mmCIF file of N, CA and C in Angstrom:
data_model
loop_
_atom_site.group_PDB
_atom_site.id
_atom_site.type_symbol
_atom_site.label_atom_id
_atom_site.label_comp_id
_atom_site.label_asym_id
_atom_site.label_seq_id
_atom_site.Cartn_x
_atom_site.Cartn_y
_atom_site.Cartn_z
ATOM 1 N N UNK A 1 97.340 87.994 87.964
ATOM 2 C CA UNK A 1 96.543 87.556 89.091
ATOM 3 C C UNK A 1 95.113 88.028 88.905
ATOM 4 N N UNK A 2 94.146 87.372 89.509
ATOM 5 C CA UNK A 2 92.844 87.536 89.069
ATOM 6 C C UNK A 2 91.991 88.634 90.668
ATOM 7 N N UNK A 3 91.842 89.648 90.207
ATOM 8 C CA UNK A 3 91.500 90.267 90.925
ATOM 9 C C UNK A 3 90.146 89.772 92.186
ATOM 10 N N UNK A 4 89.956 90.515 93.416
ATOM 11 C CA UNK A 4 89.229 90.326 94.229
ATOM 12 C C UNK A 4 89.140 91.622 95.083
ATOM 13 N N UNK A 5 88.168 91.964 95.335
ATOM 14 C CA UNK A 5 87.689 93.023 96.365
ATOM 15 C C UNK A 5 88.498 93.241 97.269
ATOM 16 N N UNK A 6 89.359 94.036 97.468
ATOM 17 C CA UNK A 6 90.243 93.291 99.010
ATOM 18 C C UNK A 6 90.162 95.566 99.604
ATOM 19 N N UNK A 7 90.636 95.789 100.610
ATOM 20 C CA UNK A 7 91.133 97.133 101.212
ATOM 21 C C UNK A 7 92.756 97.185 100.239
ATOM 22 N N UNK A 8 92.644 98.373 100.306
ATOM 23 C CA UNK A 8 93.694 99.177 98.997
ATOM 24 C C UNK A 8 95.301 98.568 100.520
ATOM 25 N N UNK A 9 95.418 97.559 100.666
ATOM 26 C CA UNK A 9 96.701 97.514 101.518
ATOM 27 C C UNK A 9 97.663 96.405 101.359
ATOM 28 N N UNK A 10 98.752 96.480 101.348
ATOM 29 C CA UNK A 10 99.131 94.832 101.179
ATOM 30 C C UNK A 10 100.976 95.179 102.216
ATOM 31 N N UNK A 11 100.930 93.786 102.916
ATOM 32 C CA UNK A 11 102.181 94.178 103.729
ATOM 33 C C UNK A 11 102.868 92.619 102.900
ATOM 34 N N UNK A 12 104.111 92.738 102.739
ATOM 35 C CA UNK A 12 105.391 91.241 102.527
ATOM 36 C C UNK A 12 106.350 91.624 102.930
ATOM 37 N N UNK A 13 106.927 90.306 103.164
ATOM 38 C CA UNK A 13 108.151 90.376 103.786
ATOM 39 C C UNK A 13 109.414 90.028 102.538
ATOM 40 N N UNK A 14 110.358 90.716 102.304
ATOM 41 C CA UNK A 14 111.123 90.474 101.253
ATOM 42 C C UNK A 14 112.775 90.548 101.717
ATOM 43 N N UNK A 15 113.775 90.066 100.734
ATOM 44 C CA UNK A 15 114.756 89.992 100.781
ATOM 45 C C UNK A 15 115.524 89.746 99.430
ATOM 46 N N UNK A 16 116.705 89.454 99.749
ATOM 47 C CA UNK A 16 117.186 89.318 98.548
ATOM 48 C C UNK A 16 117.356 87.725 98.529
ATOM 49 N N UNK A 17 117.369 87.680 97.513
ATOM 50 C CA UNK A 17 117.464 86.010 96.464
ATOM 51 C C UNK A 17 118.939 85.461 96.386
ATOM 52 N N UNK A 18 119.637 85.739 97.820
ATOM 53 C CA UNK A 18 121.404 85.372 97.282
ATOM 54 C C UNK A 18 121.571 86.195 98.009
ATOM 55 N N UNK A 19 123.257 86.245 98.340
ATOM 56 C CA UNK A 19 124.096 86.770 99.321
ATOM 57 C C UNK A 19 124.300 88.301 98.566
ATOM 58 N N UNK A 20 124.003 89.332 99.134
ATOM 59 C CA UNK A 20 124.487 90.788 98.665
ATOM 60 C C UNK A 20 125.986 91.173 98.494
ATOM 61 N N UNK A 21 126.998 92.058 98.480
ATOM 62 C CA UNK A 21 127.731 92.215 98.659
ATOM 63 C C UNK A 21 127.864 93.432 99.713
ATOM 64 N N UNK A 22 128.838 93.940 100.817
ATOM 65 C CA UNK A 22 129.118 94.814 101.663
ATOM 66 C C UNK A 22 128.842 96.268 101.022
ATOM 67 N N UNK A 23 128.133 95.920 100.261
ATOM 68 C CA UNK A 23 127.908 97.799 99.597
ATOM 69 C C UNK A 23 126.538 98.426 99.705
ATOM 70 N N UNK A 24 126.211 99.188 100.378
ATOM 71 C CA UNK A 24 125.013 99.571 100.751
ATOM 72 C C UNK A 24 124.541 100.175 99.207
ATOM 73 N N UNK A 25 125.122 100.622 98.687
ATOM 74 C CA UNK A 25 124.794 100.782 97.230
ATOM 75 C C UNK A 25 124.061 99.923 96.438
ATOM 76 N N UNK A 26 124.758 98.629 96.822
ATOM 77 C CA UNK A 26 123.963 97.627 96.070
ATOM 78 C C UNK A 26 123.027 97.030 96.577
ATOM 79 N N UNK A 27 122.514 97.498 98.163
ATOM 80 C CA UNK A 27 121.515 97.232 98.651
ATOM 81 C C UNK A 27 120.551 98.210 98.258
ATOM 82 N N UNK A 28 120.633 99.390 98.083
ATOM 83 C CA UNK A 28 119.682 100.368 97.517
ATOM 84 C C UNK A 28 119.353 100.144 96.491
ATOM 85 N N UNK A 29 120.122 99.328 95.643
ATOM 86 C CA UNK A 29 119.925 99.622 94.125
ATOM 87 C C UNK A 29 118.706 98.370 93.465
ATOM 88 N N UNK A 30 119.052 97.246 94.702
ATOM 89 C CA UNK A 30 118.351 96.141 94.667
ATOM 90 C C UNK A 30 116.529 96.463 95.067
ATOM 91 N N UNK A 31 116.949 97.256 96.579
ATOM 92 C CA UNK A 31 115.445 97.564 96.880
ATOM 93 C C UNK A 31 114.528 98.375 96.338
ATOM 94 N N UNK A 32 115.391 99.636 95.371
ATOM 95 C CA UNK A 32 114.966 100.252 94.601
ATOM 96 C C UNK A 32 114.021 99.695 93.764
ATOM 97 N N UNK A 33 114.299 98.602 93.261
ATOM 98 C CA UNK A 33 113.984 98.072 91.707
ATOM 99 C C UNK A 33 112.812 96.747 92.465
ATOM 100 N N UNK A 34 112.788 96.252 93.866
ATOM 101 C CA UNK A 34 112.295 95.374 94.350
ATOM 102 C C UNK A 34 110.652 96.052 94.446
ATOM 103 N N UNK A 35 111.159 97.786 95.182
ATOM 104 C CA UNK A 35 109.894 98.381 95.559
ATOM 105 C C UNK A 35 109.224 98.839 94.680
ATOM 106 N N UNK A 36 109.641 98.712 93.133
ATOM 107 C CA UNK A 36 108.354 98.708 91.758
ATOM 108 C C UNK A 36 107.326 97.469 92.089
ATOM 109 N N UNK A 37 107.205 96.014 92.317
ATOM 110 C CA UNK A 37 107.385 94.245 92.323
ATOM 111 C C UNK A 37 105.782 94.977 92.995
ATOM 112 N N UNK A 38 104.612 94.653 92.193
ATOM 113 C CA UNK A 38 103.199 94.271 92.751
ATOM 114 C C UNK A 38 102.725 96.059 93.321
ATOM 115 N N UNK A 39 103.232 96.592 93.116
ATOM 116 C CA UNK A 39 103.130 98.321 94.080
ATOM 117 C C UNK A 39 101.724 98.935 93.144
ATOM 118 N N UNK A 40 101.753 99.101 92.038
ATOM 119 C CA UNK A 40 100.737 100.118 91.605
ATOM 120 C C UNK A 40 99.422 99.146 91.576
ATOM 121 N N UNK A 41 99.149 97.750 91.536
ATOM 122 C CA UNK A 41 98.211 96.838 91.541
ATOM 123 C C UNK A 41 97.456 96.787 93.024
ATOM 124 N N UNK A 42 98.305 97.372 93.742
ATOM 125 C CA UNK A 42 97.510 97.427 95.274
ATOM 126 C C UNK A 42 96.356 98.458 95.115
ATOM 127 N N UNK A 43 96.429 99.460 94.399
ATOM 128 C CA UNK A 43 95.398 100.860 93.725
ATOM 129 C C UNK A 43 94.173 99.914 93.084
ATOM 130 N N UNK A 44 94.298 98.749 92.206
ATOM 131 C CA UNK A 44 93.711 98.087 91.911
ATOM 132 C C UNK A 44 92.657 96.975 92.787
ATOM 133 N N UNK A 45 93.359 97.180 93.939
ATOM 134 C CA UNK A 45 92.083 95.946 95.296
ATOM 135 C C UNK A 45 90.677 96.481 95.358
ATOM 136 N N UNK A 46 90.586 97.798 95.694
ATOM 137 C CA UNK A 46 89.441 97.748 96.118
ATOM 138 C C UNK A 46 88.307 97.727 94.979
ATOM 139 N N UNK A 47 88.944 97.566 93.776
ATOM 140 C CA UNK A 47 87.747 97.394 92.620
ATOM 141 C C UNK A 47 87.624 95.916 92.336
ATOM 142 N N UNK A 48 88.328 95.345 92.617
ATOM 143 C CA UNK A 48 88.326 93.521 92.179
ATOM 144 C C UNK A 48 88.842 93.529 90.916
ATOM 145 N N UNK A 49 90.202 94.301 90.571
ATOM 146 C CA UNK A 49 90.572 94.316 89.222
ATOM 147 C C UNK A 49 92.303 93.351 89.478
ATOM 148 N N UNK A 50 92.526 92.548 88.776
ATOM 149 C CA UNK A 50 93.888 92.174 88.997
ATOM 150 C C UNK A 50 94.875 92.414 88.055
ATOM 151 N N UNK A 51 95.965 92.812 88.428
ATOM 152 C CA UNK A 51 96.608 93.302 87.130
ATOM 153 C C UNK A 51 96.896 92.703 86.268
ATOM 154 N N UNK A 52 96.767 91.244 85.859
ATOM 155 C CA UNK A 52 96.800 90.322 84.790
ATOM 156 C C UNK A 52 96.059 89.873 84.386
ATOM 157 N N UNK A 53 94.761 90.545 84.828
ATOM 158 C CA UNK A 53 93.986 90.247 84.011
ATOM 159 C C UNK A 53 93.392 90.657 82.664
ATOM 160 N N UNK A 54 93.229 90.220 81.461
ATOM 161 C CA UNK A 54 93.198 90.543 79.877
ATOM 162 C C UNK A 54 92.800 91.869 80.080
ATOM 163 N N UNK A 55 93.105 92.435 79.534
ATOM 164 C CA UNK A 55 92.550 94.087 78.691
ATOM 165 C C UNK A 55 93.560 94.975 80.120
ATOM 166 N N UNK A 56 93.978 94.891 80.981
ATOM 167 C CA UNK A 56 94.495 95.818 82.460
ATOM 168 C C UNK A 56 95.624 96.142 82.018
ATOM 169 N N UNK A 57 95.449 97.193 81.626
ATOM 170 C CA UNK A 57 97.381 97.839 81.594
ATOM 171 C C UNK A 57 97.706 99.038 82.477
ATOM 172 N N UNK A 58 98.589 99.085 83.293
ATOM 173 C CA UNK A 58 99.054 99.603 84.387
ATOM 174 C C UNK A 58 100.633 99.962 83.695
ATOM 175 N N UNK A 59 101.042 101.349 84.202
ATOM 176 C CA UNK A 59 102.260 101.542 83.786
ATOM 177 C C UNK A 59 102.445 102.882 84.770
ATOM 178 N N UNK A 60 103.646 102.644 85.111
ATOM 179 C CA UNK A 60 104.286 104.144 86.119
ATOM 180 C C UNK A 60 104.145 105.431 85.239
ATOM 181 N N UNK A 61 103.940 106.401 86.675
ATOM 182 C CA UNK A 61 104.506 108.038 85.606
ATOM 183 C C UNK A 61 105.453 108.475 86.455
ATOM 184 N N UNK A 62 105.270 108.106 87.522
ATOM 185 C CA UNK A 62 106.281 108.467 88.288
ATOM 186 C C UNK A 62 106.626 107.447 89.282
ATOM 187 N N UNK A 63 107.939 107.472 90.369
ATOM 188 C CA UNK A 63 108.257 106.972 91.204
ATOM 189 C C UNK A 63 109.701 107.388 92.211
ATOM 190 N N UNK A 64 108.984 107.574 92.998
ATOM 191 C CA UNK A 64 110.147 108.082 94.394
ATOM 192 C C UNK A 64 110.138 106.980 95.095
ATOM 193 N N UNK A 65 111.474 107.470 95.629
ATOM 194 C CA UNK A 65 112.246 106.483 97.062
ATOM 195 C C UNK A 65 113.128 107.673 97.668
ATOM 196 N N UNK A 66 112.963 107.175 99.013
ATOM 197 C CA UNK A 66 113.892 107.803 100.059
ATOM 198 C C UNK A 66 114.582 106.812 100.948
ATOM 199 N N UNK A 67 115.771 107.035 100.800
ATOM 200 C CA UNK A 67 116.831 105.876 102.192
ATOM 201 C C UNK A 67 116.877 106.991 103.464
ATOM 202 N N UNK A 68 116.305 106.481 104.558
ATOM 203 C CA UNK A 68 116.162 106.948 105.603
ATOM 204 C C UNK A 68 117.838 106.417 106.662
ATOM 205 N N UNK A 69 117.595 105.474 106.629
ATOM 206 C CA UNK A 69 119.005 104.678 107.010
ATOM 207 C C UNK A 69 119.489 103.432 106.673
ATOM 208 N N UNK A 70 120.776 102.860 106.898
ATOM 209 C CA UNK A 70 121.188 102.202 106.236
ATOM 210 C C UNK A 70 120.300 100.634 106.539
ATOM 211 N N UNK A 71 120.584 99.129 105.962
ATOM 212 C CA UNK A 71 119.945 98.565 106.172
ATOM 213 C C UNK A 71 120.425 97.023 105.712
ATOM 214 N N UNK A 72 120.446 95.634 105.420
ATOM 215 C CA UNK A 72 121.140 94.876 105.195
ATOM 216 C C UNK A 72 120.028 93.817 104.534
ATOM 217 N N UNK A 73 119.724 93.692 102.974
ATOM 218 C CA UNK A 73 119.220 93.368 102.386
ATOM 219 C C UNK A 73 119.038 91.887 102.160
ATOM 220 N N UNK A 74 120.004 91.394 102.912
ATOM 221 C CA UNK A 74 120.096 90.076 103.122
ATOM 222 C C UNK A 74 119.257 89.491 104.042
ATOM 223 N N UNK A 75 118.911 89.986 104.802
ATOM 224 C CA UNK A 75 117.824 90.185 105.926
ATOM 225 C C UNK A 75 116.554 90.316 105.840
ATOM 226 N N UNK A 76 115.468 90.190 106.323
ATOM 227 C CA UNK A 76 113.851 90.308 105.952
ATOM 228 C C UNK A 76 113.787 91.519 106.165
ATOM 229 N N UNK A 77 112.943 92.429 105.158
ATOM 230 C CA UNK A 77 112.707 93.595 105.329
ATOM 231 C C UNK A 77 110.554 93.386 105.029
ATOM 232 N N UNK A 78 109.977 94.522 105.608
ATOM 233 C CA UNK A 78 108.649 94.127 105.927
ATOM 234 C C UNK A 78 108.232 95.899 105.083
ATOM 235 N N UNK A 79 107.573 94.856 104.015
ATOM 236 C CA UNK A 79 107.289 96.311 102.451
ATOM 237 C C UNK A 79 105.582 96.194 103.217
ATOM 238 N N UNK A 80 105.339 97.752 103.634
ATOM 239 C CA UNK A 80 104.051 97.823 104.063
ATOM 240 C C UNK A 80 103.424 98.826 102.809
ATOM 241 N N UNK A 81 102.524 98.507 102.042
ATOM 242 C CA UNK A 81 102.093 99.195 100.923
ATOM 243 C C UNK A 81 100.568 99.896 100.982
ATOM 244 N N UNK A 82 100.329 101.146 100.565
ATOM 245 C CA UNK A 82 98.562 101.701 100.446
ATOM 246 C C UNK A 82 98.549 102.515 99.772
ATOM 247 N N UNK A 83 97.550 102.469 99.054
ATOM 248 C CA UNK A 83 96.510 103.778 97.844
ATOM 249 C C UNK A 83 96.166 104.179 98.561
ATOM 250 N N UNK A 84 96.256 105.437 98.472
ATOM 251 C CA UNK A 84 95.458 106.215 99.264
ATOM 252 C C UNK A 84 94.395 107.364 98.432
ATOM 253 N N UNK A 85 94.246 106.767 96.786
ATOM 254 C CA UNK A 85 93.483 107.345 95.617
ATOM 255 C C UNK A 85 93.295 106.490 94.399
ATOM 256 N N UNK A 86 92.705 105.803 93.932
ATOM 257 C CA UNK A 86 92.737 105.515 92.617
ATOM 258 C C UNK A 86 91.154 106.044 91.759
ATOM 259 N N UNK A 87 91.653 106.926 90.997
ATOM 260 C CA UNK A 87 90.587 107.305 90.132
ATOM 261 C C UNK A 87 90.864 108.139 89.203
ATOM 262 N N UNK A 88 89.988 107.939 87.726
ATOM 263 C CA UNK A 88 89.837 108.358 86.525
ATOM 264 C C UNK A 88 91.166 107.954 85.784
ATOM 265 N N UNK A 89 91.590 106.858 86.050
ATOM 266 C CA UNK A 89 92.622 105.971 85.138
ATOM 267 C C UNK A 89 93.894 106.214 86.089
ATOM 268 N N UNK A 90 94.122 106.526 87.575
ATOM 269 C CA UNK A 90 95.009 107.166 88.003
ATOM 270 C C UNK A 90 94.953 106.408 89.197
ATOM 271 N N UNK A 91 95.811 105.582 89.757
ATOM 272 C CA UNK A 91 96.533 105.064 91.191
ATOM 273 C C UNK A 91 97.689 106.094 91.998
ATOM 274 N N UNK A 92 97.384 105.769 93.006
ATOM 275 C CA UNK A 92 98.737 106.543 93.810
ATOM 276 C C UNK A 92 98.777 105.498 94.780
ATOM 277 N N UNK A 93 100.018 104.974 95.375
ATOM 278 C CA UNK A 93 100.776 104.240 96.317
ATOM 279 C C UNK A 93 101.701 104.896 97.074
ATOM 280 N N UNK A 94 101.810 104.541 98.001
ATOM 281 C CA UNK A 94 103.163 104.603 98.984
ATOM 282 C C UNK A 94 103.633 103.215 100.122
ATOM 283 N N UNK A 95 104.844 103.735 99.951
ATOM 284 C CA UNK A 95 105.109 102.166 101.037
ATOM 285 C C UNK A 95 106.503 102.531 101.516
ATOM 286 N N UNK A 96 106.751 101.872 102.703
ATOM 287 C CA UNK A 96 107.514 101.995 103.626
ATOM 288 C C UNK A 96 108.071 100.384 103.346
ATOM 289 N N UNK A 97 109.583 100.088 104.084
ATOM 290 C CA UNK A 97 110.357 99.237 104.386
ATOM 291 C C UNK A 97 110.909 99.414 105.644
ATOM 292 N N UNK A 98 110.548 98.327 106.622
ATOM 293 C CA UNK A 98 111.078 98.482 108.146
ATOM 294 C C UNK A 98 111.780 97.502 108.191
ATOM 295 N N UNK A 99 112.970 97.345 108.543
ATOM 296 C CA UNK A 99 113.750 96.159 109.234
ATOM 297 C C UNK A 99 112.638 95.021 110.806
ATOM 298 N N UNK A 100 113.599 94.067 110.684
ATOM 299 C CA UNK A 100 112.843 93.462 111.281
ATOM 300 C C UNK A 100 112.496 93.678 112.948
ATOM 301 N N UNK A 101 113.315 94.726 113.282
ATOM 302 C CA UNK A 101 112.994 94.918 114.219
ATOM 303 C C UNK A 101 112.529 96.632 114.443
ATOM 304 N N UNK A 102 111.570 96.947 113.252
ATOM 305 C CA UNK A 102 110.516 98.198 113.674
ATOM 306 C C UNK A 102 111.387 99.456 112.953
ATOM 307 N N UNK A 103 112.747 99.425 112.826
ATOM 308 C CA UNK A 103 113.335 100.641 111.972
ATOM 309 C C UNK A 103 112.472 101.058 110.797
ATOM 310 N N UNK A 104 112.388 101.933 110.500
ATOM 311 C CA UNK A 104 111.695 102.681 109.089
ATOM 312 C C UNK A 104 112.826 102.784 108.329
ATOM 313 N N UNK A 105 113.401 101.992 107.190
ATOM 314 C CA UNK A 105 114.961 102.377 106.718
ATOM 315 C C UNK A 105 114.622 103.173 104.752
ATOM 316 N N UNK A 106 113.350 102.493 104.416
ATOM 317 C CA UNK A 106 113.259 103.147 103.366
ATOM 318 C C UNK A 106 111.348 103.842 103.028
ATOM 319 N N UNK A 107 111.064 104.864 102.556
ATOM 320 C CA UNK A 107 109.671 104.947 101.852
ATOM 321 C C UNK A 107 110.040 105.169 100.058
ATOM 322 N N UNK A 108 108.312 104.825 100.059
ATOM 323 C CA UNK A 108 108.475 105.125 98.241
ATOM 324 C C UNK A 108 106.772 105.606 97.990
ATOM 325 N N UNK A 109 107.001 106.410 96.765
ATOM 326 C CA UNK A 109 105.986 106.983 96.685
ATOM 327 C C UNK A 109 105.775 106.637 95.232
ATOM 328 N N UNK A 110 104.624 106.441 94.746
ATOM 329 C CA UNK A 110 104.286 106.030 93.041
ATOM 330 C C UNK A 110 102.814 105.804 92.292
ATOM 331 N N UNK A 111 102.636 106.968 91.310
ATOM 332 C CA UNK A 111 101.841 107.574 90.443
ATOM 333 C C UNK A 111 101.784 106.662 89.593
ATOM 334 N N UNK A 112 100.810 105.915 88.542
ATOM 335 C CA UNK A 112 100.827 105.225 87.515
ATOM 336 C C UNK A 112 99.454 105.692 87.046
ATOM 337 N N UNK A 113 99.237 105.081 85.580
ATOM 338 C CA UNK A 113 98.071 104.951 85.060
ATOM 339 C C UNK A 113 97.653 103.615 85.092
ATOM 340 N N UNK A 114 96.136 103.354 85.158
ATOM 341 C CA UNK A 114 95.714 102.021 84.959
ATOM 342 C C UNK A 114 94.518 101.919 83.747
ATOM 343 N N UNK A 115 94.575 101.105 83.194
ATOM 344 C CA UNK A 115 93.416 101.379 82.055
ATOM 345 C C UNK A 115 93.080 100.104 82.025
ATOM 346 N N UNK A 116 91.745 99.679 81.593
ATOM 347 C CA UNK A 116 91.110 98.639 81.162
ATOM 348 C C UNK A 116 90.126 98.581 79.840
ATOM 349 N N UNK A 117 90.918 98.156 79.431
ATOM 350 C CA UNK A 117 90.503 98.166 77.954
ATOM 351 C C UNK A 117 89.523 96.832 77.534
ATOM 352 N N UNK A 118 88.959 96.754 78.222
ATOM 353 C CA UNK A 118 88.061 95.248 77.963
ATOM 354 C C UNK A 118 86.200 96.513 77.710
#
């Protein structure tokens, strides 16, 4: 995506792609891997850098999640995302997942590097 000036924030609404199965396990395991999807590129808004753009390489060093309570993935869940630092090749994110009606059911927290090699 081609970057633009924007505030370090980005909110979507997500779900799963198909029917889950009754295992909250496999709802964690799904959102787990959902709440990597666009997260360290939000560190990237307020410079007008997009992460696909030629020479931008972005890669995790770290990444946390916490399940606060349970939750049903089949369902719209509302990924509210913010930097609250990006500098000297270094992003930080966090983001929350609320059900659709205001529950807080998951956060995540995540460190990457970003480099631009152009």
């Amino acid at each position: 995506m081609k970057g633009h000036v924007a505030a370090p924030v980005r909110q979507v609404w997500i779900r799963a792609n198909g029917t889950v199965p009754d295992d909250i396990r496999v709802h964690q395991y799904l959102l787990g891997y959902a709440s990597d999807l666009n997260f360290l590129p939000v560190a990237l808004q307020p410079h007008g850098i997009g992460f696909l753009e030629k020479g931008i390489q972005i890669a995790t060093i770290d990444h946390s999640m916490w399940f606060h309570r349970p939750f049903n993935f089949n369902e719209w869940l509302l990924y509210s995302v913010e930097s609250t630092s990006a500098s000297s090749a270094r992003g930080f994110v966090r983001g929350e997942f609320y059900t659709q009606d205001g529950a807080l059911v998951a956060s995540t927290v995540q460190e990457g590097v970003m480099r631009n090699h152009n």
